[in-house]
XYZ file of C-alpha atoms in Angstrom:
340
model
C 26.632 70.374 93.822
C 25.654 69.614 97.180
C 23.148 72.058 98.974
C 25.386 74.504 101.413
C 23.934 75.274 104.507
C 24.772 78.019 107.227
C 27.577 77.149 110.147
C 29.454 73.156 110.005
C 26.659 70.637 109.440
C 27.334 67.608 111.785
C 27.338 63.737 111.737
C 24.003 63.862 113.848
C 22.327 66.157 110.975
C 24.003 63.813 108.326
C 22.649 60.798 110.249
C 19.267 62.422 110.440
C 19.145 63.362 106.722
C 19.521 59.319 105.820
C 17.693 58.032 108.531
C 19.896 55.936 109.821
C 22.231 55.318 112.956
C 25.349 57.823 113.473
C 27.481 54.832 113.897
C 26.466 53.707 110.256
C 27.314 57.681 109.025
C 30.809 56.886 110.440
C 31.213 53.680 108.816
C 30.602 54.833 105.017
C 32.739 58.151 105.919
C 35.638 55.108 107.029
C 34.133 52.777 104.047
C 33.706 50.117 106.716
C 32.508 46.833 105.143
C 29.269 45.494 105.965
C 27.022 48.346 105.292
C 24.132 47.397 102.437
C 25.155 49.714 98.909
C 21.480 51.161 99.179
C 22.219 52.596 103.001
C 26.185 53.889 101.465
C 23.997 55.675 98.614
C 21.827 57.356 100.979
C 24.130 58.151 103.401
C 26.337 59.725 100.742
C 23.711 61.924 99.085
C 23.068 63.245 102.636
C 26.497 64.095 103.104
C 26.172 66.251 99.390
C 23.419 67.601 100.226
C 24.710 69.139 103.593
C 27.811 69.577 102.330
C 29.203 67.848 105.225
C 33.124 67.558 105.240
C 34.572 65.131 107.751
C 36.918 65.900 110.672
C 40.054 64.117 109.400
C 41.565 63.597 112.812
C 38.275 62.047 114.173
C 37.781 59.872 110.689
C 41.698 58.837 112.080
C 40.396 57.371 115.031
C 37.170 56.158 113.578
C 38.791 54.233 111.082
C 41.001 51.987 113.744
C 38.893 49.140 112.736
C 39.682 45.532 113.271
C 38.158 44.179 110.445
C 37.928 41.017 112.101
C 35.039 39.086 113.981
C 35.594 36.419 116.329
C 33.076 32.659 116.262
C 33.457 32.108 119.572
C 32.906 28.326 120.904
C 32.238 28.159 125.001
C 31.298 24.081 124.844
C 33.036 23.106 127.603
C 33.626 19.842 126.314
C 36.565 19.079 124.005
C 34.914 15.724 122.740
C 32.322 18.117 121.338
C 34.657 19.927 119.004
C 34.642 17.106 116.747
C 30.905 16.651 115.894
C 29.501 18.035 112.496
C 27.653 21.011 114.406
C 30.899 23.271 114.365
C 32.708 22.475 110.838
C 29.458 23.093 109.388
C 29.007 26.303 111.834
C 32.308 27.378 110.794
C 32.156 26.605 107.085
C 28.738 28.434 107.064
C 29.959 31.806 108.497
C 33.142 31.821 106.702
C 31.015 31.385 103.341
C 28.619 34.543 104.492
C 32.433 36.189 105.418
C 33.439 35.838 102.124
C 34.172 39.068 99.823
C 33.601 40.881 102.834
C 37.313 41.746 103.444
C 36.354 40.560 107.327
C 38.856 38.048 108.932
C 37.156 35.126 110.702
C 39.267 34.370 114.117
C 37.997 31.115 115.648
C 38.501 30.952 119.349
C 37.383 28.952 122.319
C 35.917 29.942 125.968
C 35.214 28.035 128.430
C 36.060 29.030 131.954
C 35.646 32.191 133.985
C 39.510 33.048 133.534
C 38.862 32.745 129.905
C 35.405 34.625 129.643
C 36.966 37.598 131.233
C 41.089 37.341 129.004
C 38.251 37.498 125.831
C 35.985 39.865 126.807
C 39.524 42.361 127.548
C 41.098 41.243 123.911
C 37.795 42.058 122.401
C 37.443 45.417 124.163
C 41.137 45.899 123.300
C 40.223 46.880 119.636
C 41.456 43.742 117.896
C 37.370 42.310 116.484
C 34.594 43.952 115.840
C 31.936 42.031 116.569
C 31.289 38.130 117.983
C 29.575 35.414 117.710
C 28.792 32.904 119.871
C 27.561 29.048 119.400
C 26.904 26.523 121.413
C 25.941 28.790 124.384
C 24.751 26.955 127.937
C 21.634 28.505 129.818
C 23.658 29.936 132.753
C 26.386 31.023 130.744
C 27.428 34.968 131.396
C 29.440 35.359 128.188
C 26.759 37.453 125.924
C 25.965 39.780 129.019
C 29.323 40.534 129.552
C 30.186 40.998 125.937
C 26.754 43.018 125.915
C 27.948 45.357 128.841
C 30.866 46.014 127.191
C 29.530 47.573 124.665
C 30.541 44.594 121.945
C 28.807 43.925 118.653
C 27.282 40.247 119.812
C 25.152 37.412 117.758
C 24.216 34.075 118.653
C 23.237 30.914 117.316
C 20.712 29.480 119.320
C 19.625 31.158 122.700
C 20.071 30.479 126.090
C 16.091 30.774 126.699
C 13.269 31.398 125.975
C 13.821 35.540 127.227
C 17.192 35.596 125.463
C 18.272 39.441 125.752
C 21.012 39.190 122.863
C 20.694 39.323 119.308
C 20.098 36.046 118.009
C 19.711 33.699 115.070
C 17.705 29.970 115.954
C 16.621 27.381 113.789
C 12.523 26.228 114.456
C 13.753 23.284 116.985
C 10.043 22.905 118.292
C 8.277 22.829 115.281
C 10.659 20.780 113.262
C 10.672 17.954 115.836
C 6.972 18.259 116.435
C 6.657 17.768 112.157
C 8.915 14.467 112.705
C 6.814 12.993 115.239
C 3.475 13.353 112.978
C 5.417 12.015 110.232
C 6.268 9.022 112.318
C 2.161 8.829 113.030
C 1.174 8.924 109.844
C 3.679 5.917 108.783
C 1.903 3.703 111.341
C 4.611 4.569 114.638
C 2.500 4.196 117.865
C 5.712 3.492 120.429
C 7.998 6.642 119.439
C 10.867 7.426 121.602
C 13.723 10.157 121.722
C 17.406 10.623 122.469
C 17.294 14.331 124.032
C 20.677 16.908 123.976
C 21.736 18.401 127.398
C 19.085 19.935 129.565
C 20.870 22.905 130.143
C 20.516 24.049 126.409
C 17.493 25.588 124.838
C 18.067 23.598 121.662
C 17.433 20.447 123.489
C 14.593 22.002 125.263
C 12.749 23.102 122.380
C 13.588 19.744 120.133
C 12.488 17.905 123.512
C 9.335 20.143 123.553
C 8.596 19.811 119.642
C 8.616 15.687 120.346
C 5.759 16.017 123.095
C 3.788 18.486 121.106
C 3.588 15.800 118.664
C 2.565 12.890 120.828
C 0.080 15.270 122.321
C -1.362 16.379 118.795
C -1.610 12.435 118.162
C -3.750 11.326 121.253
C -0.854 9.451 121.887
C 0.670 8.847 125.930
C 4.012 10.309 126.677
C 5.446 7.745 128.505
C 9.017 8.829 130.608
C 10.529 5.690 129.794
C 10.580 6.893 126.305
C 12.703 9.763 126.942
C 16.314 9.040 127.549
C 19.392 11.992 127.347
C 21.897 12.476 124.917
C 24.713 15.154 124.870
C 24.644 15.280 121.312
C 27.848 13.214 120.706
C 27.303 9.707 118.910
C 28.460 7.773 121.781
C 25.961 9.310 123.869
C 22.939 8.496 121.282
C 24.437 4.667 121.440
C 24.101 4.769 125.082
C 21.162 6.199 125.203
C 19.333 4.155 122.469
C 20.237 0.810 124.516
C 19.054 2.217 127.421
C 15.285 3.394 125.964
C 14.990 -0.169 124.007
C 16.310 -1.894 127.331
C 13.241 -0.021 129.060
C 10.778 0.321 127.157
C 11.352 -2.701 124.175
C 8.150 -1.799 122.581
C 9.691 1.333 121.306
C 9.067 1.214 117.520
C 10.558 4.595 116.388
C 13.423 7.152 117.424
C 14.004 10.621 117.184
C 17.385 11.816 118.089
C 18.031 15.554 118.658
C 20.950 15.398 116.634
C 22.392 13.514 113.625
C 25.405 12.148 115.757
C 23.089 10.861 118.317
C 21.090 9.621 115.539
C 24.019 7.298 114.312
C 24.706 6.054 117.557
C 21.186 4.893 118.023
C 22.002 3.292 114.432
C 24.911 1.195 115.983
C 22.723 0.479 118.897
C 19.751 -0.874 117.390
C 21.629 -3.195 115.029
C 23.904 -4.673 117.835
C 20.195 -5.557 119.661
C 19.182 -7.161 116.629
C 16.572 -4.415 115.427
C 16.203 -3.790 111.981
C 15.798 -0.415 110.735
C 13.434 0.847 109.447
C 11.616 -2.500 109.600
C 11.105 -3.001 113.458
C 12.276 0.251 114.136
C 12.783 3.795 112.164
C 14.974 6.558 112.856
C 15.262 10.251 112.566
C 17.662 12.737 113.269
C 18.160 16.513 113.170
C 20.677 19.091 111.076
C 21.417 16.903 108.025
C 24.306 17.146 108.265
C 26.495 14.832 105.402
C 26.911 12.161 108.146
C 22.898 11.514 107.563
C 24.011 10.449 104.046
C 26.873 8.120 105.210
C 24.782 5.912 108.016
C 23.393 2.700 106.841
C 20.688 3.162 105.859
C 21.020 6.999 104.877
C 18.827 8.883 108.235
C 15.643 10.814 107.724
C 16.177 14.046 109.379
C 15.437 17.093 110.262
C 17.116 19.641 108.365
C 18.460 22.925 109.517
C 19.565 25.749 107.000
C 23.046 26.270 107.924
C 23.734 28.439 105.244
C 20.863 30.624 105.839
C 21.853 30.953 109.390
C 25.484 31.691 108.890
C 24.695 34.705 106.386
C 21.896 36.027 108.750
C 23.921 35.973 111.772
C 26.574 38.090 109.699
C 24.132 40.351 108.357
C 23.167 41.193 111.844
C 26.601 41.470 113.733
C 27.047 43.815 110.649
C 23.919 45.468 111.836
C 24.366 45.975 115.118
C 28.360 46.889 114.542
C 26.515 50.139 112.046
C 23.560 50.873 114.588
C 23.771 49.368 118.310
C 21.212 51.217 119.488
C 18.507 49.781 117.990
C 15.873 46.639 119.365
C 17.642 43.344 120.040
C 16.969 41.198 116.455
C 15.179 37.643 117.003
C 15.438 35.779 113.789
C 14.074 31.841 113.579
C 14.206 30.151 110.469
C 12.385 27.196 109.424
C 13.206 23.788 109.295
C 12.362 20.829 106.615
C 12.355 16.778 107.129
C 14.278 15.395 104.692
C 13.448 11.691 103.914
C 15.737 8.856 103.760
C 15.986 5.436 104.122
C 15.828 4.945 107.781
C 11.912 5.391 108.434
């Protein structure tokens, strides 16, 4: 029997009993998924012990949930759409979805009119929470969703100050580890196919390459940095123009898989070998590294790690949004193949 106490013991006393948020009290009253089994315990010995009995009008309202979260995709860039990055973005968040009873709804922003018809359906009740890929430094989506009082995660970051809950992959680190890799196999000319300079995942991959020449004693030349926008044509493009300038170029690291194919294609129509006159690396490993010729070295990113974190923390911050923004970066691994 629970412990009875003198007067109507509230949500706030509940909440205080468990020591946890009053949002996440509300969501075990609703049984809301996406709260751990240990917190439901907790929470529900608190309400035994008070002897708490809900308001059923207000559990009513409380329980108008969604159960829905939207992966929202703001490239503006329709070519993008079909590069590895989002089937494996979307197959990794559906798989942390799964068993969850949560409906994934997959939608795409990209202009001002369509920040502000999303950030209305969104208030309107119909998800609980977003998340948001692919996200451009001066883009105002995750403040507005953040002023509106919306559940929000995202993949990457728009900066280094990023005032949003986020999940990241170590960009800097894991292209810094490719360059000493590429030092240590005998590499003294290495160049790299960067992603747009307006997102902090080509930043940080960008920065990662020059911490590595630097850690080498070895010159950063500008002719050996060339942009990408992460498509394959781009990386094609790019790679012709970098061997075009700078011939003596004896290795490449692309900031992304796709780019990394295209600098493939371009090396072999200029009659480069790889990896004999020149080797190759990429980032994400995505299955495309296994179907290049030869199979790429790259980086690899834990998709599947990142898809159930970012879940785990929209569900998080949908219990309890009043806590500390959550910065989570996981590491990367260089996976090696045939092309270095």
């Amino acid at each position: 029997m629970g412990r009875q106490r003198p007067g109507t013991p509230t949500l706030e006393e509940v909440a205080a009993l468990a020591g946890v948020g009053r949002g996440t009290v509300s969501r075990v009253i609703n049984n809301a998924a996406g709260v751990r089994h240990s917190t439901r315990v907790t929470v529900e010995r608190a309400i035994a012990e008070l002897g708490y009995v809900p308001n059923l009008a207000a559990r009513s309202l409380a329980g108008r949930r969604a159960d829905a979260v939207a992966l929202v995709m703001t490239e503006p860039d329709w070519r993008q759409f079909g590069e590895p990055f989002f089937s494996a973005v979307v197959g990794a968040v559906g798989d942390a979805l799964t068993d969850t009873g949560v409906q994934l709804l997959l939608t795409l922003v990209r202009t001002d009119v369509e920040r502000q018809h999303f950030v209305e359906y969104a208030r309107g009740g119909r998800v609980d929470g977003v998340l948001l890929m692919s996200v451009h430094a001066k883009d105002p989506l995750p403040d507005m969703l953040s002023e509106a009082g919306l559940p929000t995660v995202l993949l990457g970051r728009r900066s280094g100050d990023e005032a949003v809950t986020y999940v990241d992959a170590d960009n800097v680190g894991g292209a810094r580890d490719a360059v000493a890799y590429l030092v240590r196999t005998g590499r003294t000319a290495i160049g790299t196919v960067t992603g747009p300079p307006d997102m902090h995942v080509a930043q940080s991959r960008l920065r990662g390459y020059r911490e590595g020449l630097e850690r080498a004693g070895v010159e950063i030349r500008p002719s050996w940095i060339v942009e990408g926008d992460f498509t394959q044509e781009s990386g094609r493009r790019a790679t012709t123009e970098l061997i075009a300038r700078a011939p003596e170029v004896d290795a490449v690291l692309a900031a992304s898989d796709t780019m990394a194919a295209g600098a493939l294609e371009a090396l072999r129509a200029a009659g480069r070998r790889v990896p004999e006159d020149v080797a190759v690396i990429g980032f994400d490993d995505f299955p495309l590294a296994q179907l290049t010729t030869p199979q790429l070295t790259t980086v690899r990113q834990p998709m599947e790690e990142m898809g159930r974190t970012m879940v785990q923390l929209l569900f998080d911050v949908m219990q309890d949004s009043s806590g500390a923004w959550r910065h989570v970066i996981l590491r990367t691994e260089l996976v090696k193949r045939a092309s270095t």
